[in-house]
């Protein structure tokens, strides 16, 4: 059993304690040949309404955040492929299957086959959060790990 974890999340159950380490802006990842890839300044969520999205599952905070933002904008997103993680989103965008939405911290390094553009309207972000069990007493070793984590983030 782990003493702590680091993940993308903005809401937690009462049994979990979290400390936000930083916030990361959401970006649209596109094949370099995509028509929206020319928009260097960024892309609005409404521009993605007709696009095939490569998305995380319904149970994820990221998916719920994006679907909520789409509903607030009066649009529906087309989740064409559901994958377990950000790495799979990147791989399928690279293969030309569709477009994806990712936090800045998991964007692939600059390469020829994909481009990343900031999501402008709405400008969504997600927290990188350090998690622990609320009832767990923190040992000095764990507290020193927390110090390292704060320094890294």
Coordinates of C-alpha atoms in Angstrom, one line a residue:
X1 CA 0.0 0.0 0.0
X2 CA 1.3 3.4 -0.9
X3 CA 1.7 6.2 1.6
X4 CA 0.8 8.8 -1.0
X5 CA 0.0 9.4 -4.7
X6 CA 0.1 12.2 -7.2
X7 CA -2.6 12.6 -9.8
X8 CA -4.8 15.0 -11.8
X9 CA -7.9 15.7 -9.7
X10 CA -9.9 18.6 -8.4
X11 CA -12.4 16.9 -6.1
X12 CA -11.8 14.2 -3.5
X13 CA -13.9 11.9 -1.2
X14 CA -13.8 12.7 2.5
X15 CA -11.4 9.9 3.2
X16 CA -8.7 11.3 1.0
X17 CA -6.6 14.4 1.8
X18 CA -5.2 16.4 -1.1
X19 CA -2.7 19.2 -1.6
X20 CA -2.7 21.0 -4.9
X21 CA 0.9 21.1 -6.2
X22 CA 0.1 23.1 -9.4
X23 CA -2.6 23.7 -12.0
X24 CA -2.2 22.7 -15.6
X25 CA -4.0 24.2 -18.5
X26 CA -5.9 21.9 -20.9
X27 CA -4.6 21.7 -24.5
X28 CA -6.0 20.3 -27.7
X29 CA -3.7 17.7 -29.4
X30 CA -4.2 17.4 -33.1
X31 CA -2.6 15.6 -36.1
X32 CA -0.4 18.1 -37.8
X33 CA -2.5 17.9 -41.0
X34 CA -5.7 18.7 -39.1
X35 CA -7.6 21.9 -40.3
X36 CA -7.5 23.4 -36.7
X37 CA -3.7 22.8 -36.4
X38 CA -3.1 26.2 -38.2
X39 CA -4.7 28.1 -35.3
X40 CA -1.5 28.9 -33.3
X41 CA -3.3 31.1 -30.7
X42 CA -5.5 28.3 -29.6
X43 CA -8.8 26.5 -30.1
X44 CA -12.3 27.0 -28.5
X45 CA -14.3 24.0 -27.3
X46 CA -17.1 24.8 -29.7
X47 CA -14.6 24.2 -32.5
X48 CA -14.4 20.6 -31.5
X49 CA -18.2 19.8 -31.6
X50 CA -18.0 17.9 -34.9
X51 CA -14.6 16.3 -34.2
X52 CA -14.0 12.7 -33.2
X53 CA -12.5 12.9 -29.8
X54 CA -10.2 10.3 -28.2
X55 CA -11.3 10.6 -24.6
X56 CA -10.8 9.1 -21.1
X57 CA -13.6 7.1 -19.6
X58 CA -16.8 8.6 -18.1
X59 CA -15.6 7.9 -14.6
X60 CA -12.6 10.2 -14.9
X61 CA -12.6 13.8 -13.6
X62 CA -11.1 15.0 -16.8
X63 CA -14.0 13.6 -18.9
X64 CA -16.6 15.0 -16.5
X65 CA -15.0 18.4 -16.6
X66 CA -14.9 18.5 -20.4
X67 CA -18.5 17.2 -20.8
X68 CA -19.7 19.8 -18.2
X69 CA -17.9 22.6 -20.1
X70 CA -19.5 21.4 -23.3
X71 CA -23.0 21.4 -21.8
X72 CA -22.4 24.9 -20.4
X73 CA -21.5 26.0 -23.9
X74 CA -24.6 24.3 -25.3
X75 CA -22.8 21.7 -27.4
X76 CA -22.2 17.9 -27.3
X77 CA -18.8 16.4 -27.8
X78 CA -18.3 13.3 -30.0
X79 CA -16.3 10.8 -27.9
X80 CA -15.4 8.4 -30.7
X81 CA -12.8 6.4 -28.9
X82 CA -12.5 5.8 -25.1
X83 CA -9.1 4.9 -23.8
X84 CA -7.6 4.3 -20.3
X85 CA -5.0 7.0 -20.2
X86 CA -3.3 10.1 -21.6
X87 CA -0.6 8.0 -23.3
X88 CA -3.2 6.2 -25.4
X89 CA -4.8 9.6 -26.4
X90 CA -1.5 10.7 -27.7
X91 CA -0.8 7.5 -29.6
X92 CA -4.2 7.6 -31.3
X93 CA -3.9 11.3 -32.2
X94 CA -0.5 10.5 -33.7
X95 CA -2.1 7.8 -35.8
X96 CA -4.7 10.2 -37.1
X97 CA -7.7 8.6 -35.4
X98 CA -9.0 11.9 -33.9
X99 CA -8.2 14.8 -31.6
X100 CA -7.6 14.7 -27.8
X101 CA -7.7 17.1 -24.8
X102 CA -4.7 16.8 -22.4
X103 CA -3.3 18.7 -19.5
X104 CA 0.0 20.6 -20.3
X105 CA 2.1 18.2 -18.2
X106 CA 1.4 15.2 -20.3
X107 CA 1.8 16.8 -23.8
X108 CA 4.3 14.9 -25.9
X109 CA 7.5 16.7 -26.8
X110 CA 7.3 18.8 -30.0
X111 CA 7.3 16.5 -33.0
X112 CA 6.2 16.5 -36.6
X113 CA 3.1 14.3 -36.5
X114 CA 1.1 16.2 -33.8
X115 CA 0.6 19.7 -32.6
X116 CA -0.8 21.0 -29.3
X117 CA -2.9 24.2 -29.0
X118 CA -4.2 25.7 -25.8
X119 CA -7.9 25.4 -25.1
X120 CA -9.0 29.0 -25.1
X121 CA -12.8 29.2 -24.4
X122 CA -13.3 28.0 -21.8
X123 CA -9.8 28.1 -20.5
X124 CA -9.9 24.9 -18.5
X125 CA -7.3 23.7 -16.1
X126 CA -6.8 20.7 -13.8
X127 CA -4.9 20.3 -10.5
X128 CA -1.9 18.1 -10.0
X129 CA -2.7 16.9 -6.5
X130 CA -0.7 15.1 -3.8
X131 CA -3.0 12.5 -2.1
X132 CA -2.9 10.7 1.2
X133 CA -5.4 8.8 3.3
X134 CA -7.0 11.3 5.7
X135 CA -6.7 8.9 8.7
X136 CA -3.1 8.0 8.1
X137 CA -0.5 9.3 10.4
X138 CA 2.4 10.6 8.4
X139 CA 5.8 9.3 9.3
X140 CA 8.9 11.5 9.2
X141 CA 9.9 9.6 6.0
X142 CA 6.6 10.4 4.4
X143 CA 6.8 14.0 5.4
X144 CA 10.3 14.2 3.8
X145 CA 8.8 12.7 0.6
X146 CA 6.2 15.4 0.7
X147 CA 8.9 18.0 0.9
X148 CA 10.6 16.5 -2.2
X149 CA 7.3 16.5 -4.0
X150 CA 6.6 20.2 -3.2
X151 CA 10.1 21.1 -4.5
X152 CA 9.6 19.2 -7.7
X153 CA 6.2 20.7 -8.5

